[in-house]
CSV table of C-alpha atoms in Angstrom, one decimal:
chain,number,residue,atom,x,y,z
A,68,CYS,CA,-3.2,-45.7,-24.5
A,69,VAL,CA,-1.5,-46.5,-27.8
A,70,ARG,CA,-2.9,-50.1,-27.8
A,71,LEU,CA,-6.4,-48.9,-26.9
A,72,LEU,CA,-6.3,-46.4,-29.8
A,73,LEU,CA,-5.2,-49.1,-32.2
A,74,ILE,CA,-8.1,-51.3,-31.1
A,75,VAL,CA,-10.6,-48.5,-31.6
A,76,ILE,CA,-9.2,-47.8,-35.1
A,77,VAL,CA,-9.3,-51.5,-36.1
A,78,VAL,CA,-12.9,-51.9,-34.8
A,79,ILE,CA,-14.0,-48.8,-36.6
A,80,ILE,CA,-12.5,-49.9,-39.9
A,81,GLY,CA,-13.8,-53.4,-39.5
A,82,ALA,CA,-17.3,-52.4,-38.5
A,83,THR,CA,-17.4,-50.0,-41.6
A,84,LEU,CA,-16.3,-52.6,-44.1
A,85,LEU,CA,-18.9,-55.1,-42.7
A,86,LYS,CA,-21.6,-52.6,-42.8
A,87,LEU,CA,-20.9,-52.0,-46.5
A,88,ILE,CA,-20.9,-55.8,-47.2
A,89,MET,CA,-24.4,-56.1,-45.5
A,90,LEU,CA,-26.0,-53.1,-47.4
A,91,GLY,CA,-29.5,-54.0,-48.6
A,92,MET,CA,-29.9,-56.8,-46.0
A,93,SER,CA,-32.3,-56.5,-43.1
A,94,ASP,CA,-31.9,-58.0,-39.7
A,95,ASN,CA,-34.7,-60.5,-40.6
A,96,GLU,CA,-32.8,-61.7,-43.6
A,97,LEU,CA,-29.6,-62.0,-41.7
A,98,ALA,CA,-31.5,-64.1,-39.1
A,99,SER,CA,-33.3,-66.3,-41.6
A,100,ARG,CA,-30.7,-67.2,-44.2
A,101,PRO,CA,-27.0,-67.6,-44.2
A,102,LEU,CA,-24.5,-65.4,-46.0
A,103,LEU,CA,-23.0,-67.2,-48.9
A,104,GLY,CA,-20.4,-66.7,-51.6
A,105,VAL,CA,-18.4,-63.5,-51.8
A,106,ARG,CA,-20.3,-62.0,-48.9
A,107,ARG,CA,-19.5,-64.8,-46.5
A,108,LEU,CA,-15.9,-64.9,-47.6
A,109,ALA,CA,-15.5,-61.1,-47.1
A,110,VAL,CA,-17.1,-61.3,-43.6
A,111,LYS,CA,-14.7,-64.2,-42.6
A,112,THR,CA,-11.6,-62.3,-43.9
A,113,ILE,CA,-12.4,-59.0,-42.4
A,114,ALA,CA,-13.5,-60.5,-39.0
A,115,ARG,CA,-10.3,-62.7,-38.8
A,116,VAL,CA,-8.0,-59.8,-39.6
A,117,ALA,CA,-9.8,-57.5,-37.2
A,118,ILE,CA,-9.8,-59.9,-34.3
A,119,ARG,CA,-6.2,-60.9,-34.9
A,120,LEU,CA,-5.1,-57.3,-34.7
A,121,VAL,CA,-7.2,-56.8,-31.5
A,122,LEU,CA,-5.5,-59.9,-30.0
A,123,PHE,CA,-2.1,-58.5,-31.0
A,124,CYS,CA,-2.9,-55.3,-29.2
A,125,PHE,CA,-3.9,-57.3,-26.2
A,126,GLY,CA,-0.4,-58.8,-26.2
A,127,TYR,CA,-1.0,-62.1,-28.0
A,128,VAL,CA,1.7,-61.9,-30.6
A,129,TRP,CA,1.8,-65.7,-31.2
A,130,ILE,CA,-1.0,-68.2,-30.8
A,131,SER,CA,0.0,-71.8,-31.4
A,132,THR,CA,-2.5,-74.5,-32.5
A,133,SER,CA,-2.5,-78.3,-32.7
A,134,GLY,CA,-5.0,-80.7,-34.3
A,135,LYS,CA,-7.3,-80.2,-37.3
A,136,ALA,CA,-10.6,-78.4,-37.1
A,137,ALA,CA,-13.6,-80.0,-38.6
A,138,SER,CA,-15.5,-78.2,-41.4
A,139,PRO,CA,-18.9,-76.7,-40.7
A,140,ALA,CA,-20.5,-79.6,-42.6
A,141,GLU,CA,-18.6,-82.1,-40.5
A,142,ALA,CA,-19.3,-80.4,-37.2
A,143,PRO,CA,-22.0,-77.7,-37.1
A,144,VAL,CA,-21.3,-76.9,-33.4
A,145,VAL,CA,-18.0,-75.9,-31.8
A,146,VAL,CA,-17.8,-76.4,-28.1
A,147,ALA,CA,-14.9,-75.2,-25.8
A,148,ASN,CA,-13.8,-74.5,-22.3
A,149,HIS,CA,-14.3,-71.0,-21.0
A,150,THR,CA,-11.9,-69.2,-18.8
A,151,CYS,CA,-12.1,-65.5,-19.8
A,152,PHE,CA,-13.4,-63.2,-22.5
A,153,ILE,CA,-10.3,-63.8,-24.6
A,154,ASP,CA,-11.4,-67.4,-25.3
A,155,ALA,CA,-14.2,-66.1,-27.5
A,156,PHE,CA,-11.8,-63.8,-29.5
A,157,ILE,CA,-9.4,-66.7,-30.2
A,158,LEU,CA,-12.1,-69.1,-31.3
A,159,ALA,CA,-13.8,-66.5,-33.4
A,160,MET,CA,-10.6,-65.8,-35.2
A,161,PHE,CA,-10.2,-69.4,-36.2
A,162,PHE,CA,-13.8,-70.4,-36.9
A,163,VAL,CA,-15.7,-67.0,-37.5
A,164,PRO,CA,-18.7,-68.8,-35.9
A,165,SER,CA,-22.2,-67.7,-34.8
A,166,ALA,CA,-22.7,-67.5,-31.1
A,167,VAL,CA,-25.5,-66.6,-28.7
A,168,ALA,CA,-25.4,-62.8,-27.9
A,169,ALA,CA,-27.6,-60.4,-26.1
A,170,GLY,CA,-30.1,-58.7,-28.4
A,171,GLU,CA,-29.1,-55.4,-27.0
A,172,ASN,CA,-25.7,-55.8,-28.7
A,173,LEU,CA,-27.4,-55.2,-32.1
A,174,ALA,CA,-27.8,-51.5,-31.1
A,175,LEU,CA,-24.3,-51.0,-30.0
A,176,PRO,CA,-22.2,-48.7,-32.2
A,177,LEU,CA,-19.6,-50.6,-34.3
A,178,ILE,CA,-20.0,-53.8,-32.3
A,179,GLY,CA,-23.6,-54.2,-33.7
A,180,SER,CA,-22.0,-54.6,-37.2
A,181,PHE,CA,-19.9,-57.5,-36.1
A,182,VAL,CA,-22.9,-59.2,-34.4
A,183,ARG,CA,-25.0,-58.8,-37.7
A,184,ALA,CA,-22.2,-59.9,-40.0
A,185,MET,CA,-21.3,-63.0,-38.0
A,186,GLN,CA,-25.0,-63.9,-37.8
A,187,MET,CA,-25.1,-64.2,-34.0
A,188,ILE,CA,-28.2,-65.8,-32.5
A,189,THR,CA,-29.6,-63.1,-30.3
A,190,VAL,CA,-31.6,-63.5,-27.0
A,191,SER,CA,-33.8,-60.9,-25.5
A,192,ARG,CA,-33.5,-61.0,-21.6
A,193,GLY,CA,-36.9,-59.3,-21.3
A,194,ASP,CA,-38.7,-61.9,-23.4
A,195,PRO,CA,-39.6,-65.1,-21.5
A,196,GLY,CA,-40.0,-67.0,-24.8
A,197,SER,CA,-36.6,-65.9,-26.2
A,198,ARG,CA,-34.7,-68.7,-24.7
A,199,THR,CA,-36.9,-71.3,-26.4
A,200,THR,CA,-36.4,-69.4,-29.7
A,201,VAL,CA,-32.6,-69.6,-29.3
A,202,VAL,CA,-32.7,-73.3,-28.6
A,203,ASP,CA,-34.9,-73.8,-31.7
A,204,THR,CA,-32.6,-71.6,-33.8
A,205,ILE,CA,-29.5,-73.5,-32.7
A,206,ALA,CA,-31.2,-76.8,-33.6
A,207,MET,CA,-32.4,-75.5,-37.0
A,208,ARG,CA,-29.1,-74.0,-38.1
A,209,SER,CA,-27.0,-77.0,-36.9
A,210,ARG,CA,-29.2,-79.6,-38.6
A,211,GLU,CA,-29.4,-77.6,-41.8
A,212,GLN,CA,-25.7,-76.8,-41.9
A,213,ALA,CA,-24.6,-79.3,-44.5
A,214,ASN,CA,-27.1,-78.0,-47.1
A,215,ALA,CA,-27.7,-74.4,-46.0
A,216,GLY,CA,-24.3,-73.2,-45.3
A,217,TRP,CA,-24.7,-71.6,-41.9
A,218,PRO,CA,-21.6,-70.6,-39.9
A,219,GLN,CA,-20.6,-73.0,-37.1
A,220,ILE,CA,-22.1,-72.3,-33.8
A,221,LEU,CA,-19.8,-71.6,-30.9
A,222,LEU,CA,-21.1,-72.6,-27.4
A,223,PHE,CA,-19.4,-72.9,-24.1
A,224,PRO,CA,-21.3,-75.9,-22.5
A,225,GLU,CA,-20.1,-75.2,-19.0
A,226,GLY,CA,-22.2,-72.1,-19.0
A,227,THR,CA,-19.7,-70.0,-17.0
A,228,THR,CA,-16.0,-69.3,-16.7
A,229,THR,CA,-13.7,-71.5,-14.7
A,230,ASN,CA,-10.0,-71.6,-13.7
A,231,ALA,CA,-9.3,-74.3,-16.3
A,232,ARG,CA,-8.1,-76.9,-13.7
A,233,ALA,CA,-11.0,-79.1,-14.5
A,234,LEU,CA,-14.3,-79.3,-16.3
A,235,ILE,CA,-17.6,-78.6,-14.6
A,236,SER,CA,-21.1,-80.0,-15.5
A,237,PHE,CA,-22.1,-79.3,-19.1
A,238,LYS,CA,-25.3,-77.6,-20.0
A,239,PRO,CA,-27.3,-79.7,-22.5
A,240,GLY,CA,-27.9,-77.0,-25.1
A,241,ALA,CA,-24.9,-77.7,-27.3
A,242,PHE,CA,-25.9,-81.4,-27.6
A,243,MET,CA,-29.6,-81.2,-27.9
A,244,PRO,CA,-29.7,-81.0,-31.7
A,245,GLY,CA,-27.9,-84.3,-31.8
A,246,VAL,CA,-25.3,-83.3,-34.4
A,247,PRO,CA,-21.5,-83.8,-34.3
A,248,VAL,CA,-19.5,-81.2,-32.3
A,249,GLN,CA,-15.9,-79.9,-32.7
A,250,PRO,CA,-14.3,-80.0,-29.2
A,251,CYS,CA,-11.7,-77.3,-28.5
A,252,VAL,CA,-9.4,-76.5,-25.6
A,253,VAL,CA,-8.0,-73.0,-25.1
A,254,ARG,CA,-5.0,-72.8,-22.9
A,255,PHE,CA,-3.0,-69.9,-21.6
A,256,PRO,CA,0.7,-70.2,-20.6
A,257,ARG,CA,1.5,-69.3,-17.0
A,258,PRO,CA,2.7,-65.7,-17.1
A,259,ALA,CA,6.2,-64.9,-15.9
A,260,VAL,CA,5.1,-61.4,-15.3
A,261,GLY,CA,1.5,-60.1,-14.8
A,262,PHE,CA,-1.8,-62.0,-14.5
A,263,HIS,CA,-3.6,-64.8,-16.3
A,264,PRO,CA,-6.4,-63.2,-18.3
A,265,GLY,CA,-8.9,-65.2,-16.3
A,266,TRP,CA,-7.6,-63.7,-13.1
A,267,VAL,CA,-6.9,-67.1,-11.6
A,268,GLY,CA,-3.2,-66.8,-10.8
A,269,ASP,CA,-1.2,-70.2,-10.9
A,270,MET,CA,-2.5,-72.5,-13.7
A,271,SER,CA,-0.4,-75.5,-12.8
């Protein structure tokens, strides 16, 4: 209960600050041009702190990394394996990227502020043409990254979660723009007590 309360407090504070940063900007503006300068720096800082605190509440006290991440200009697209919902939190903390999210998330209290501030690419499940728009948006943002300053785009090319024992076939969406990608691997240690967050048991 204490952890849940802390998460709620963190999300409320983070969403409120992000909403203040985006005052005066419409959804159309956020979808058509990147946040730059002080606004982008503030969004990255608030999002990273909020996500790290949420991960801490989930029990992730220490997260080790190896290798060097490419800059947005060097690799507009970030691709990673996908075992559970925690993957997205960890990668979001390091890259503060855009990702593809359901359009309904914009209307969610608090969460909608994070979706807007991180300039997520939204898809409408009820619109048959929405998927084509998403593909076009990913291509446009990734190709204009070096000059426009869009956030990196996070995609899970497997298209589903797995048990992390092996990779499955990749969907082509992350590679269709023909731009460099930053590959990432998220690994979870085998827990001495409890369950792996992907509910897959033994990861060896």
